[in-house]
Amino acid sequence: LSFTLVPVLFKYLIRHSPETHTHGDWLETDPTNRRNIFSVIHRRFEHGFDRLRESYRHHLNWALSEPKQVIGFFALLMVSSLLLFPALGRDFFPDVDAGQMRLHVRAPAGTRLEQTQADFANVEAAIRQLVGAEQIDVILDNIGLPYSGINIALSDSATIGPMDGEILIALKKEHAPTAELMARLRQELPRRFASLQFFFQPADIVDQVLNFGAPAPVDIRISGPNSHDAYALAQKLTHDLNAIPGIVDAHVFQVPDAPALTVNIDRTLASQFGLNQQAAASNVLVTTNSSAQTMPNFWVDPRNGVSYPLVVQEPSYHIASAQDLWSLPVAAKGGAGQQLLMNVAGFSRATVPMVLSQYNIRPVFDVNANVQGRDLNSVASDIDRVIAKDQPDKASALSVTLSGQVETMRQSYSGIFSGMAFAVVLVYLFLVINFQSWIDPLIVLLAVPFALGGVMWMLYLTQTHLSVPALMGTLMCIGLTTANSILVVTFANQRLRDGHNDSWVAAEIAGYTRLRPVLMTAGAMILGMIPMALGIGEGGEQNAPLARAVIGGLLFATFATLVFVPVMYRLLPHKTAPKGEPHVTA
C-alpha cells in the first residue's frame, strides 16, 4: 500500500494544492484558509518546525566539525547504558493484577475433616478482617479430597487429604493491589494460626499458563531411589530457600508422613473362613469410603431421565474409634461366611504418603516457592547457589533439578537474545546486497546499540523489569531504528551521486532534509505507545513493558540517527556509484 495506494491518493488529493510553495506561504495569500483555525495551527506549527530544523542544522554542523567529542559522548552514553543492564530485574512475564487470590491451607497430617472445616472458618474470618469485607466479592472454600470420581490424580488444583484445602477469593472491581493484600496475608496468617501452613497458588488463567502446570513459579524436583533421603533433602532445601530474600511460600508439596492404621490380613486364617485380601480390602473400603469408587451404580428416574448414584456406606458416626474398625464385619465373596475383621487381621500404626509422585519411575518430591518483591532471575540465581551448596553426593543417587517457570524463562531469554543477534546480522547482510557496500550498512546499524541503551534507561527509570514483552518491544524498536537510519544514509548517498563530493555536506543535507520523516515516524510510534505504556485497564500490566521499551529505545535511537549516524557517515569511507548508475532509494 505504501508504494501503490499512497502515491495514487497523493496524485488525486494533493494535485490542486499549491504544494510548490514552502513555509506555508499559500496560507497567507488565501483568505479562506486564513480564517480557518486549522490553517492557523498549521502555519504556527510550520514556523516552529522551521526554527527547530534550523537549530538542528546548526548543532549538526557543530557535531560534524567536532567528531571526537560527539563519539566520546555517545560512547559514554552507551557505557552508562550497559552498566544499567545488571541492575534491571528479569522476569518471564509481568505480573497481572487479576483481582483473584488462591490461598492453600494445610493442617497437620491426620486432622479430621470436621476440625479442618472449623479451622477454615476461623481463617476465613481472619481474611475478611485483614483484607476488608468491603473489598471481597466472593470467598469459596474447597476442603478435603475431590468429590468427583474422575479427578483422583494429583494436580496443582487438587487437595490431597481431609486436612487440606484452598480458599478462593474474588475481589471487587475497586480494590487494593492484589500483591499487597497477598503480602499482608502472608505476614499475618501464620502468626494467628501457627499450626496451619499457608501458601498461595496461581489464581488466574495467565499465571497458571505461564507456570506450565506447576503450582508455583519455582519448582525444585528431588528424585532418587530412596524416598526417605529425597524427602530429607527436600526439607533442607525448603529451610535454605526461606533465607533467600524475595522467596515466600517455600514448602514441600507432597505429604509423606501422614498417620495411618494398617490392616494386615492373616492369609492362612482368612482362607479357613473363605476370605482373602481382596474381599477384606473391599469390605473395609466400602464401609469407610462408600461403594462409589469400587462398584459405581446408578438409578435413572423414568419420570425425568435424571440419573442418581446408588451408594452403600456405613454411617460415619458409627466408626468413631479404632475399636469400631476392629469389630467391622467382613463377608466372604458371595456371602458364604462372615467374620469380624479383628479375627482375621492384625492392626498397627504407621506413616504413609498422602500421594505418590514419580518422575521417570523414581519417587520425586517438589519444593515449590513463590517470589515477592524481587525479580525472578535474581531469585533463581540465589536458588542456584543454594542447590549447589546442598548438592547430594553421588553415592545417594539423588538428583536436584530447578524447573518450573524459571527453566522456561531462561530458555526463552536465550532464544530471544540469539534471535535478536541473528536478526541484526541478517539485516546487515541484506543491506549489503542492496547498498553494494560493506560500510553503508554498518553506518545504518550504528544507531541500533543506542536503541538498546534507550530500552535499558526507560525500564530502569520506570522500575520495570525486563521481560518477554519488553524484548518484543526491543525487536520492534530495532526495526524502526534501522528504517530511519536507511532514510538518512540513502539520502546522503544520493547527494554524493548528484555531485556533492564532500561527505560532510552530504551528511548535513541528509540530516536536515530527513529530519521531518524521521521525527514523524518515531513520534507517531511513541505517541501511539503512550496509552499502552501507562498500563491502564485490566491486564494493562502485561503490555506496558513492551510500550515502554519502544518509547525509550526510539528516543535514544532517533537522537543517534540524527546526530551520530551523520557524524559516522562523514568519518567512514564509502564507495559511491557514479551519477546515473542504479542505486538504493528510500
Coordinates of N, CA and C in Angstrom, one line a residue, residues 492-571:
A492 N 22.0 10.7 1.9 CA 23.4 11.2 1.8 C 24.1 10.6 0.6
N493 N 23.8 9.3 0.3 CA 24.4 8.7 -0.9 C 23.9 9.4 -2.2
Q494 N 22.6 9.7 -2.2 CA 22.1 10.4 -3.4 C 22.8 11.8 -3.6
R495 N 23.0 12.5 -2.5 CA 23.7 13.8 -2.7 C 25.1 13.6 -3.2
L496 N 25.8 12.5 -2.8 CA 27.1 12.3 -3.3 C 27.1 12.0 -4.8
R497 N 26.0 11.2 -5.2 CA 25.9 10.8 -6.6 C 25.5 12.0 -7.5
D498 N 24.8 13.0 -6.8 CA 24.4 14.2 -7.6 C 25.5 15.3 -7.7
G499 N 26.7 15.0 -7.2 CA 27.8 15.9 -7.4 C 28.3 16.5 -6.1
H500 N 27.8 16.3 -5.0 CA 28.4 16.8 -3.7 C 29.5 15.8 -3.3
N501 N 30.7 16.2 -3.6 CA 31.8 15.3 -3.4 C 32.3 15.2 -1.9
D502 N 31.8 16.1 -1.1 CA 32.2 16.2 0.3 C 31.1 15.5 1.1
S503 N 31.6 14.4 1.8 CA 30.7 13.7 2.7 C 30.1 14.5 3.8
W504 N 30.9 15.6 4.2 CA 30.4 16.5 5.3 C 29.1 17.1 4.8
V505 N 29.1 17.7 3.6 CA 27.9 18.4 3.1 C 26.8 17.4 2.8
A506 N 27.1 16.2 2.3 CA 26.1 15.2 2.1 C 25.4 14.8 3.4
A507 N 26.2 14.6 4.5 CA 25.6 14.2 5.8 C 24.8 15.3 6.3
E508 N 25.2 16.6 6.2 CA 24.5 17.7 6.7 C 23.1 17.9 6.0
I509 N 23.2 17.8 4.7 CA 21.9 17.9 3.9 C 21.0 16.8 4.2
A510 N 21.5 15.5 4.4 CA 20.7 14.4 4.6 C 20.0 14.5 6.0
G511 N 20.7 14.9 7.0 CA 20.1 15.1 8.3 C 19.0 16.2 8.3
Y512 N 19.4 17.3 7.6 CA 18.4 18.5 7.6 C 17.2 18.1 6.8
T513 N 17.3 17.4 5.7 CA 16.2 17.1 4.8 C 15.3 16.0 5.4
R514 N 16.0 15.0 6.0 CA 15.2 13.8 6.5 C 14.8 14.0 8.0
L515 N 14.9 15.2 8.5 CA 14.5 15.4 9.9 C 13.0 15.2 10.1
R516 N 12.2 15.7 9.2 CA 10.8 15.6 9.3 C 10.3 14.1 9.2
P517 N 10.7 13.4 8.2 CA 10.2 12.0 8.1 C 10.7 11.1 9.3
V518 N 11.9 11.4 9.8 CA 12.4 10.6 10.9 C 11.6 10.9 12.2
L519 N 11.4 12.2 12.4 CA 10.6 12.6 13.6 C 9.2 12.2 13.5
M520 N 8.6 12.2 12.3 CA 7.2 11.8 12.1 C 7.1 10.3 12.4
T521 N 8.0 9.5 11.9 CA 7.9 8.0 12.1 C 8.1 7.7 13.6
A522 N 9.1 8.2 14.2 CA 9.4 7.9 15.6 C 8.3 8.5 16.5
G523 N 7.9 9.7 16.2 CA 6.9 10.4 17.0 C 5.6 9.7 17.0
A524 N 5.2 9.2 15.8 CA 3.9 8.5 15.7 C 3.9 7.2 16.5
M525 N 5.0 6.5 16.4 CA 5.1 5.3 17.2 C 5.1 5.6 18.7
I526 N 5.8 6.6 19.1 CA 5.9 7.0 20.6 C 4.6 7.4 21.1
L527 N 3.9 8.3 20.4 CA 2.6 8.7 20.8 C 1.6 7.6 20.9
G528 N 1.7 6.7 19.9 CA 0.7 5.5 19.9 C 1.0 4.6 21.1
M529 N 2.2 4.6 21.6 CA 2.6 3.6 22.6 C 2.3 4.2 24.0
I530 N 2.1 5.5 24.1 CA 1.9 6.1 25.5 C 0.8 5.5 26.2
P531 N -0.5 5.4 25.7 CA -1.5 4.8 26.5 C -1.2 3.4 26.9
M532 N -0.6 2.6 26.1 CA -0.2 1.2 26.5 C 0.9 1.3 27.6
A533 N 1.8 2.2 27.5 CA 2.9 2.3 28.5 C 2.3 2.7 29.9
L534 N 1.2 3.3 29.9 CA 0.6 3.7 31.2 C 0.0 2.5 32.0
G535 N -0.2 1.4 31.2 CA -0.7 0.2 31.9 C -2.1 0.3 32.4
I536 N -3.0 1.1 31.7 CA -4.3 1.4 32.2 C -5.2 0.3 31.7
G537 N -6.2 -0.1 32.6 CA -7.2 -1.1 32.3 C -6.8 -2.5 32.8
E538 N -7.7 -3.4 32.7 CA -7.4 -4.8 33.1 C -6.4 -5.5 32.2
G539 N -5.4 -6.0 32.9 CA -4.3 -6.7 32.1 C -3.4 -5.7 31.5
G540 N -3.5 -4.4 31.8 CA -2.6 -3.5 31.2 C -1.1 -3.7 31.6
E541 N -0.9 -4.3 32.7 CA 0.5 -4.5 33.2 C 1.2 -5.5 32.2
Q542 N 0.5 -6.3 31.5 CA 1.1 -7.3 30.6 C 1.8 -6.7 29.4
N543 N 1.2 -5.6 28.9 CA 1.8 -5.0 27.7 C 2.5 -3.7 27.9
A544 N 2.5 -3.2 29.2 CA 3.2 -2.0 29.5 C 4.7 -2.0 29.2
P545 N 5.4 -3.1 29.6 CA 6.9 -3.2 29.3 C 7.2 -3.1 27.8
L546 N 6.3 -3.6 27.0 CA 6.6 -3.6 25.5 C 6.5 -2.1 25.1
A547 N 5.5 -1.4 25.5 CA 5.4 0.0 25.1 C 6.5 0.9 25.6
R548 N 6.9 0.6 26.9 CA 8.0 1.4 27.5 C 9.3 1.2 26.8
A549 N 9.5 -0.1 26.4 CA 10.8 -0.4 25.7 C 10.8 0.3 24.3
V550 N 9.7 0.3 23.6 CA 9.6 1.0 22.3 C 9.9 2.5 22.5
I551 N 9.2 3.1 23.5 CA 9.4 4.6 23.7 C 10.8 4.9 24.0
G552 N 11.4 4.2 25.0 CA 12.8 4.5 25.4 C 13.8 4.3 24.3
G553 N 13.6 3.1 23.6 CA 14.5 2.8 22.5 C 14.5 3.8 21.4
L554 N 13.2 4.3 21.0 CA 13.1 5.2 19.9 C 13.6 6.6 20.3
L555 N 13.5 7.0 21.5 CA 14.0 8.3 22.0 C 15.5 8.4 21.8
F556 N 16.2 7.3 22.2 CA 17.7 7.3 22.1 C 18.1 7.1 20.6
A557 N 17.4 6.1 20.0 CA 17.8 5.8 18.6 C 17.5 7.0 17.6
T558 N 16.5 7.7 17.8 CA 16.2 8.9 16.9 C 17.3 9.9 17.1
F559 N 17.7 10.2 18.4 CA 18.8 11.1 18.6 C 20.1 10.6 17.9
A560 N 20.4 9.3 18.0 CA 21.6 8.8 17.4 C 21.5 8.8 15.9
T561 N 20.3 8.6 15.4 CA 20.1 8.6 13.9 C 20.3 10.0 13.3
L562 N 19.9 11.0 14.0 CA 20.0 12.4 13.5 C 21.4 13.0 13.8
V563 N 22.1 12.5 14.8 CA 23.4 13.1 15.1 C 24.6 12.1 14.9
F564 N 24.5 11.0 15.5 CA 25.7 10.1 15.4 C 25.8 9.4 14.1
V565 N 24.7 9.1 13.4 CA 24.8 8.5 12.1 C 25.4 9.4 11.1
P566 N 25.0 10.7 11.0 CA 25.7 11.6 10.1 C 27.2 11.8 10.4
V567 N 27.5 11.9 11.7 CA 28.9 12.1 12.0 C 29.7 10.9 11.5
M568 N 29.3 9.7 11.8 CA 30.0 8.5 11.3 C 30.0 8.4 9.8
Y569 N 28.9 8.9 9.2 CA 28.9 8.9 7.7 C 30.0 9.8 7.1
R570 N 30.3 10.9 7.8 CA 31.3 11.7 7.4 C 32.7 11.1 7.6
L571 N 32.9 10.3 8.7 CA 34.2 9.8 9.0 C 34.5 8.5 8.3

